[in-house]
Amino acid sequence: MCGSRNRTMKLAAGVLYGFALGLLVVGLRELLTGFEENRCSMTYMFEYPEYRRVALPRRVARQYPAYGLYLYGEGLYAQETRALKLTGAPVLFLPGNAGSYKQARSLGSVALRKAGNMEGGVHFNVFTVDFNEELVALYGGSLRRQTHFLHESIKAVLRLYKHLKTPPQSVVLVGHSMGGVVARALYTLPRFNTSLVNLIITQASPHLAPVLVLDPYLLEFYSAVREKWVNNAHKLVNITVLSVGGGYRDYQVRSGLTSLPCLHGDPNKLSLVATAVPRTWVSTDHLSIVWCKELVLATVRAFFDLVDPETRQFTENPEKKMLVLNHHFIRHPVRTLGDTPDAAAFMLDLSDAWSEVNTLRLAFSTPKEAQVKYFLFALSSRRKAYSHFYCRSDNLEMSSWVYGCRQRSGSSCLQAMDLSMGTELLPPYKVLVLSLSDLSSVSHLVVSASNLNGRQFTVECEWQRQESQTFSLPVPHVLSSGLTVSDFTINSSGLLHTIRLQHFHQVYQAFRISVASQCKAHRDRLPSVFVLRAPWFREDSLTTVTVPSVAEISGMLHTSRPDNTSCALLLLHTAPNCQYKVSVRTSLPRVLGQILRFCFQTVPVYTAVTLLLACGGQMSSILKTRRAADMSLVVGAGLQPHKVNLFVYILHFLLGCGWFQEVWSRLGVPPMDVLPPTTPDVTLSEGVAPAEQWPLPLSPLLYVLGAGVAFWGTALLRLVTRLVSLILAPLHRPSITRDCGTLRRRTQLAVTLCLTVVGWTSCGALSISAAFLLHLYRVLRLQMTERSLSHMLNLVRSRGRSQFDDTPVVKPLTASCPTPQSPAKRRQAENGAVDSQSSGASKERNSAPLLSESALQEVRDDLELHLCLSALFTLPLTLIAPSLIHWIRNLRYATQLDPDPCWPHMVPVIVVYLLLINGNTSQLSNSKLLPLTSRLPLPLAVAAVTFCPLHLYRVTYFLLAVLVPLSMCCLL
């Protein structure tokens, strides 16, 4: 009856966690693959790249032996700069997490090739820093060291220009990933001269918060940088910073984290996504953002426009810097940079060149022959009926094309003001939208359609009434799962339509937006462009399609607008006389992908909570039945959202009350962990982020996903131990007792002392890993013993020896306590026979036979117990793995890890691991501490959910709070 009940429970747990695994796989698939294909063009080197090492002062080289500074070069330029006599403008590239200094080759090669085509001798010297490919996104102990080395590198770079009459006074920094965070951290150094760097461009850098916090040093570093840039913003107002996110292809650093935490309205700080950069319009993954040709070209073009022609160095004028960055990364008006906005334009007074347009729309295609052509639009008759003038042209030359007439002569305009500065560049054409209320000083609009070079293009213009071409479309609820559809049909013949997607302003929302177009007549038309825009952040995503067609747009956001003051917009640049049907439906896979993108930090916390409660369930089973339960059952029962999440909800509610919050702060309890904010204009102070409420209702779902990871992770652990034990079995003598793999007390003490010394003198993670392996060896020996006992008992049953089920069959052969035997007796034991003397000896241990069903059950109980403990031990090992990897990779430079994130808990973890090696179910069931210890997991699970989502390293402390009393149960 009990076996049938257990099988039913296992089946139910398998179905539940199979469903959880399915949800996790669907979400991960959408997160990792549910985006557009990589449309970035590769940058190529025309000659072999060379990296010349720059000599640093002996003090710096001795202090930072793992780091280096290099100058990029190729071909003739590399030969000319061999002596490091430089005359260009310095640019310093900073690699990110595990990044190579050789990633600077794309930026350096494109800058070098473009300089060869430029007049005036302007060029750049691209330097790059070697940070030894350290995992600084996961181990924060090196971030401060990298910042100090960067300071020394900047001073070394500027010393190379001392031979010039007007040497450069500053260096431009280009930082990828964590390199961008290190660049901003320069200003936290007490001796750093802020004039050394006044322009920073970062690529996929998580400025708002770290992606994962596996040690306290990472948070301390971020808090120092954030405090400097927020609290001292008035001192850093002239420092220009541009942050570019990769978009949805970058699943390592979501684009919302690339938003710069600064005071609202800071004019010299820009944050945007690569999909919104003119002439780029592509999403990049975390690595391709470095070599994406479209983005590299935008950066290099901006560099050349930032150079002062007199000094041939980067300008110090912050207004000029922002003008250039806006031109290349935000608006990109198709007009030469530097022209004054109100420059007067003089036009040819040719009667055949002028045509006055009296219709509501103009559609004109230039002939093959070169000609001068102007179209004149009278404003007086349109001001009352219309609010805007819309015009587009697929002539993408950098020239002015729309003017406001100031002086007329007959049917022509002699003098006009240039209005082209507001032009927006789209992939197939340029677009200009003018508000008639801003044109009170002009009487006519002039559109130039001159093709002096004989190139054919099309111009389309129309008068617009904005309120009649703006529509509202409520989006379906996020829980509709695609069963309901919101659609809207546009029958207007206009060229631009705006659809307000009502209630679409949160990052957890995800939709499939379909736009189907059909036209009455089949003829050549300009392509249609659909722009999904978030008014509160520069994250536009563009879709270009031909007409007629059916296009699907991924409706997701990188940032939220929690106050609901605005919603996402869908701008449709349409073809005239065509019908467009817009359909919006919720996409469940994309919703799961968004949830994982923004809340994945909580999944390992809930995994730890599940294993913690499973350990509590195992202790309760031992306390009640004196036997360990099957690990799959206790892990399956670890999903208890009605207990864990309920307490968390109550705590959140109480913290909303002023009196409870005051009591909370007086007790010195740290604030509740919240996920990094999803709003782009949030300023963080004192390391505390404003709480967002939307993740709270999702916590049961995240709990299910975390429990699924725990369930299938433990199943994988069991499978791996079985396979490894099969491999190691021939190397060990067979054992039939539960004491296999244990350590003597003296051995435990000696190993503990040795591992502690090793941890203090080298790396704490190394000692903890060694202790884990010792416990894993205990699990493997129990697995081998369980297999040996099962095999021997089955062998006895198969021979019909059922009457000896409760009698000894063989003399014990244990690895820990071997008994000398004669060859004859050993052969008899191997054949399953035994004499009366050996039978009597076998009954003396624990008043029970060593080869019996009860002995096998004891071994199985111990195996289930230690498998559960091994699953718990795996979590701290995973959290400290980055520091161990960092220590191994830097072993040739230093034998001791400094700082070591494991030092606060290294000794307790080692002691607990070694004490629990000898633990068994009999010891625990007889312990007086077990009733109290079995009650600890639930409150500690609630505390873990409360304090660990942002501080993942705290998980180890909550696990120790259970494991320390449990290890004491083995002694008392």
PDB file of N, CA, C and O in Angstrom, residues 293-324:
ATOM      1  N   LYS A 293      29.738  46.073 -38.043  1.00  0.00           N
ATOM      2  CA  LYS A 293      30.264  47.120 -38.932  1.00  0.00           C
ATOM      3  C   LYS A 293      29.399  48.369 -38.904  1.00  0.00           C
ATOM      4  O   LYS A 293      29.920  49.490 -38.902  1.00  0.00           O
ATOM      5  N   GLU A 294      28.078  48.203 -38.882  1.00  0.00           N
ATOM      6  CA  GLU A 294      27.189  49.366 -38.892  1.00  0.00           C
ATOM      7  C   GLU A 294      27.410  50.242 -37.658  1.00  0.00           C
ATOM      8  O   GLU A 294      27.452  51.469 -37.749  1.00  0.00           O
ATOM      9  N   LEU A 295      27.581  49.616 -36.503  1.00  0.00           N
ATOM     10  CA  LEU A 295      27.778  50.383 -35.273  1.00  0.00           C
ATOM     11  C   LEU A 295      29.193  50.935 -35.179  1.00  0.00           C
ATOM     12  O   LEU A 295      29.406  52.055 -34.689  1.00  0.00           O
ATOM     13  N   VAL A 296      30.166  50.173 -35.643  1.00  0.00           N
ATOM     14  CA  VAL A 296      31.547  50.661 -35.642  1.00  0.00           C
ATOM     15  C   VAL A 296      31.685  51.870 -36.557  1.00  0.00           C
ATOM     16  O   VAL A 296      32.375  52.852 -36.224  1.00  0.00           O
ATOM     17  N   LEU A 297      31.021  51.848 -37.707  1.00  0.00           N
ATOM     18  CA  LEU A 297      31.078  52.995 -38.621  1.00  0.00           C
ATOM     19  C   LEU A 297      30.453  54.234 -37.980  1.00  0.00           C
ATOM     20  O   LEU A 297      30.978  55.348 -38.122  1.00  0.00           O
ATOM     21  N   ALA A 298      29.329  54.058 -37.278  1.00  0.00           N
ATOM     22  CA  ALA A 298      28.716  55.200 -36.605  1.00  0.00           C
ATOM     23  C   ALA A 298      29.664  55.775 -35.555  1.00  0.00           C
ATOM     24  O   ALA A 298      29.787  57.005 -35.414  1.00  0.00           O
ATOM     25  N   THR A 299      30.366  54.919 -34.838  1.00  0.00           N
ATOM     26  CA  THR A 299      31.304  55.384 -33.816  1.00  0.00           C
ATOM     27  C   THR A 299      32.479  56.113 -34.449  1.00  0.00           C
ATOM     28  O   THR A 299      32.883  57.189 -33.979  1.00  0.00           O
ATOM     29  N   VAL A 300      33.039  55.555 -35.505  1.00  0.00           N
ATOM     30  CA  VAL A 300      34.206  56.176 -36.145  1.00  0.00           C
ATOM     31  C   VAL A 300      33.824  57.496 -36.811  1.00  0.00           C
ATOM     32  O   VAL A 300      34.575  58.483 -36.740  1.00  0.00           O
ATOM     33  N   ARG A 301      32.651  57.558 -37.448  1.00  0.00           N
ATOM     34  CA  ARG A 301      32.218  58.821 -38.041  1.00  0.00           C
ATOM     35  C   ARG A 301      32.072  59.895 -36.957  1.00  0.00           C
ATOM     36  O   ARG A 301      32.435  61.062 -37.174  1.00  0.00           O
ATOM     37  N   ALA A 302      31.533  59.502 -35.821  1.00  0.00           N
ATOM     38  CA  ALA A 302      31.413  60.462 -34.721  1.00  0.00           C
ATOM     39  C   ALA A 302      32.787  60.923 -34.248  1.00  0.00           C
ATOM     40  O   ALA A 302      32.986  62.108 -33.945  1.00  0.00           O
ATOM     41  N   PHE A 303      33.754  60.018 -34.198  1.00  0.00           N
ATOM     42  CA  PHE A 303      35.102  60.407 -33.784  1.00  0.00           C
ATOM     43  C   PHE A 303      35.691  61.473 -34.707  1.00  0.00           C
ATOM     44  O   PHE A 303      36.280  62.460 -34.244  1.00  0.00           O
ATOM     45  N   PHE A 304      35.543  61.297 -35.995  1.00  0.00           N
ATOM     46  CA  PHE A 304      36.112  62.280 -36.928  1.00  0.00           C
ATOM     47  C   PHE A 304      35.413  63.630 -36.808  1.00  0.00           C
ATOM     48  O   PHE A 304      36.055  64.676 -36.948  1.00  0.00           O
ATOM     49  N   ASP A 305      34.109  63.616 -36.551  1.00  0.00           N
ATOM     50  CA  ASP A 305      33.405  64.889 -36.380  1.00  0.00           C
ATOM     51  C   ASP A 305      33.720  65.538 -35.035  1.00  0.00           C
ATOM     52  O   ASP A 305      33.480  66.737 -34.863  1.00  0.00           O
ATOM     53  N   LEU A 306      34.240  64.761 -34.086  1.00  0.00           N
ATOM     54  CA  LEU A 306      34.581  65.300 -32.778  1.00  0.00           C
ATOM     55  C   LEU A 306      35.970  65.944 -32.745  1.00  0.00           C
ATOM     56  O   LEU A 306      36.328  66.567 -31.745  1.00  0.00           O
ATOM     57  N   VAL A 307      36.731  65.772 -33.793  1.00  0.00           N
ATOM     58  CA  VAL A 307      38.095  66.299 -33.817  1.00  0.00           C
ATOM     59  C   VAL A 307      38.068  67.787 -34.143  1.00  0.00           C
ATOM     60  O   VAL A 307      37.394  68.226 -35.083  1.00  0.00           O
ATOM     61  N   ASP A 308      38.801  68.543 -33.355  1.00  0.00           N
ATOM     62  CA  ASP A 308      38.974  69.971 -33.614  1.00  0.00           C
ATOM     63  C   ASP A 308      39.970  70.141 -34.757  1.00  0.00           C
ATOM     64  O   ASP A 308      41.115  69.663 -34.656  1.00  0.00           O
ATOM     65  N   PRO A 309      39.600  70.784 -35.864  1.00  0.00           N
ATOM     66  CA  PRO A 309      40.510  70.880 -37.014  1.00  0.00           C
ATOM     67  C   PRO A 309      41.793  71.652 -36.718  1.00  0.00           C
ATOM     68  O   PRO A 309      42.804  71.447 -37.402  1.00  0.00           O
ATOM     69  N   GLU A 310      41.763  72.501 -35.736  1.00  0.00           N
ATOM     70  CA  GLU A 310      42.958  73.280 -35.422  1.00  0.00           C
ATOM     71  C   GLU A 310      43.978  72.459 -34.633  1.00  0.00           C
ATOM     72  O   GLU A 310      45.164  72.461 -34.944  1.00  0.00           O
ATOM     73  N   THR A 311      43.532  71.763 -33.623  1.00  0.00           N
ATOM     74  CA  THR A 311      44.448  70.986 -32.790  1.00  0.00           C
ATOM     75  C   THR A 311      44.583  69.534 -33.245  1.00  0.00           C
ATOM     76  O   THR A 311      45.494  68.830 -32.801  1.00  0.00           O
ATOM     77  N   ARG A 312      43.676  69.069 -34.096  1.00  0.00           N
ATOM     78  CA  ARG A 312      43.631  67.678 -34.543  1.00  0.00           C
ATOM     79  C   ARG A 312      43.459  66.708 -33.371  1.00  0.00           C
ATOM     80  O   ARG A 312      43.867  65.545 -33.445  1.00  0.00           O
ATOM     81  N   GLN A 313      42.884  67.203 -32.301  1.00  0.00           N
ATOM     82  CA  GLN A 313      42.566  66.390 -31.141  1.00  0.00           C
ATOM     83  C   GLN A 313      41.073  66.512 -30.855  1.00  0.00           C
ATOM     84  O   GLN A 313      40.380  67.338 -31.447  1.00  0.00           O
ATOM     85  N   PHE A 314      40.575  65.663 -29.963  1.00  0.00           N
ATOM     86  CA  PHE A 314      39.149  65.674 -29.652  1.00  0.00           C
ATOM     87  C   PHE A 314      38.769  66.995 -28.985  1.00  0.00           C
ATOM     88  O   PHE A 314      39.506  67.526 -28.152  1.00  0.00           O
ATOM     89  N   THR A 315      37.605  67.499 -29.380  1.00  0.00           N
ATOM     90  CA  THR A 315      37.142  68.760 -28.835  1.00  0.00           C
ATOM     91  C   THR A 315      36.833  68.627 -27.351  1.00  0.00           C
ATOM     92  O   THR A 315      36.442  67.562 -26.867  1.00  0.00           O
ATOM     93  N   GLU A 316      37.012  69.720 -26.631  1.00  0.00           N
ATOM     94  CA  GLU A 316      36.691  69.763 -25.211  1.00  0.00           C
ATOM     95  C   GLU A 316      35.319  70.373 -24.965  1.00  0.00           C
ATOM     96  O   GLU A 316      34.850  70.397 -23.820  1.00  0.00           O
ATOM     97  N   ASN A 317      34.666  70.842 -26.013  1.00  0.00           N
ATOM     98  CA  ASN A 317      33.387  71.532 -25.887  1.00  0.00           C
ATOM     99  C   ASN A 317      32.260  70.517 -25.691  1.00  0.00           C
ATOM    100  O   ASN A 317      31.969  69.720 -26.590  1.00  0.00           O
ATOM    101  N   PRO A 318      31.597  70.494 -24.536  1.00  0.00           N
ATOM    102  CA  PRO A 318      30.537  69.493 -24.307  1.00  0.00           C
ATOM    103  C   PRO A 318      29.355  69.675 -25.245  1.00  0.00           C
ATOM    104  O   PRO A 318      28.723  68.680 -25.630  1.00  0.00           O
ATOM    105  N   GLU A 319      29.035  70.914 -25.625  1.00  0.00           N
ATOM    106  CA  GLU A 319      27.918  71.129 -26.558  1.00  0.00           C
ATOM    107  C   GLU A 319      28.238  70.552 -27.922  1.00  0.00           C
ATOM    108  O   GLU A 319      27.372  69.951 -28.571  1.00  0.00           O
ATOM    109  N   LYS A 320      29.466  70.717 -28.374  1.00  0.00           N
ATOM    110  CA  LYS A 320      29.855  70.148 -29.663  1.00  0.00           C
ATOM    111  C   LYS A 320      29.809  68.618 -29.607  1.00  0.00           C
ATOM    112  O   LYS A 320      29.358  67.960 -30.560  1.00  0.00           O
ATOM    113  N   LYS A 321      30.241  68.050 -28.500  1.00  0.00           N
ATOM    114  CA  LYS A 321      30.208  66.599 -28.369  1.00  0.00           C
ATOM    115  C   LYS A 321      28.777  66.068 -28.434  1.00  0.00           C
ATOM    116  O   LYS A 321      28.500  65.072 -29.125  1.00  0.00           O
ATOM    117  N   MET A 322      27.860  66.718 -27.728  1.00  0.00           N
ATOM    118  CA  MET A 322      26.477  66.262 -27.754  1.00  0.00           C
ATOM    119  C   MET A 322      25.851  66.460 -29.119  1.00  0.00           C
ATOM    120  O   MET A 322      25.035  65.640 -29.563  1.00  0.00           O
ATOM    121  N   LEU A 323      26.218  67.527 -29.808  1.00  0.00           N
ATOM    122  CA  LEU A 323      25.694  67.758 -31.154  1.00  0.00           C
ATOM    123  C   LEU A 323      26.127  66.635 -32.095  1.00  0.00           C
ATOM    124  O   LEU A 323      25.320  66.118 -32.882  1.00  0.00           O
ATOM    125  N   VAL A 324      27.384  66.237 -31.993  1.00  0.00           N
ATOM    126  CA  VAL A 324      27.892  65.164 -32.853  1.00  0.00           C
ATOM    127  C   VAL A 324      27.237  63.827 -32.506  1.00  0.00           C
ATOM    128  O   VAL A 324      26.812  63.070 -33.397  1.00  0.00           O
TER     129      VAL A 324
END
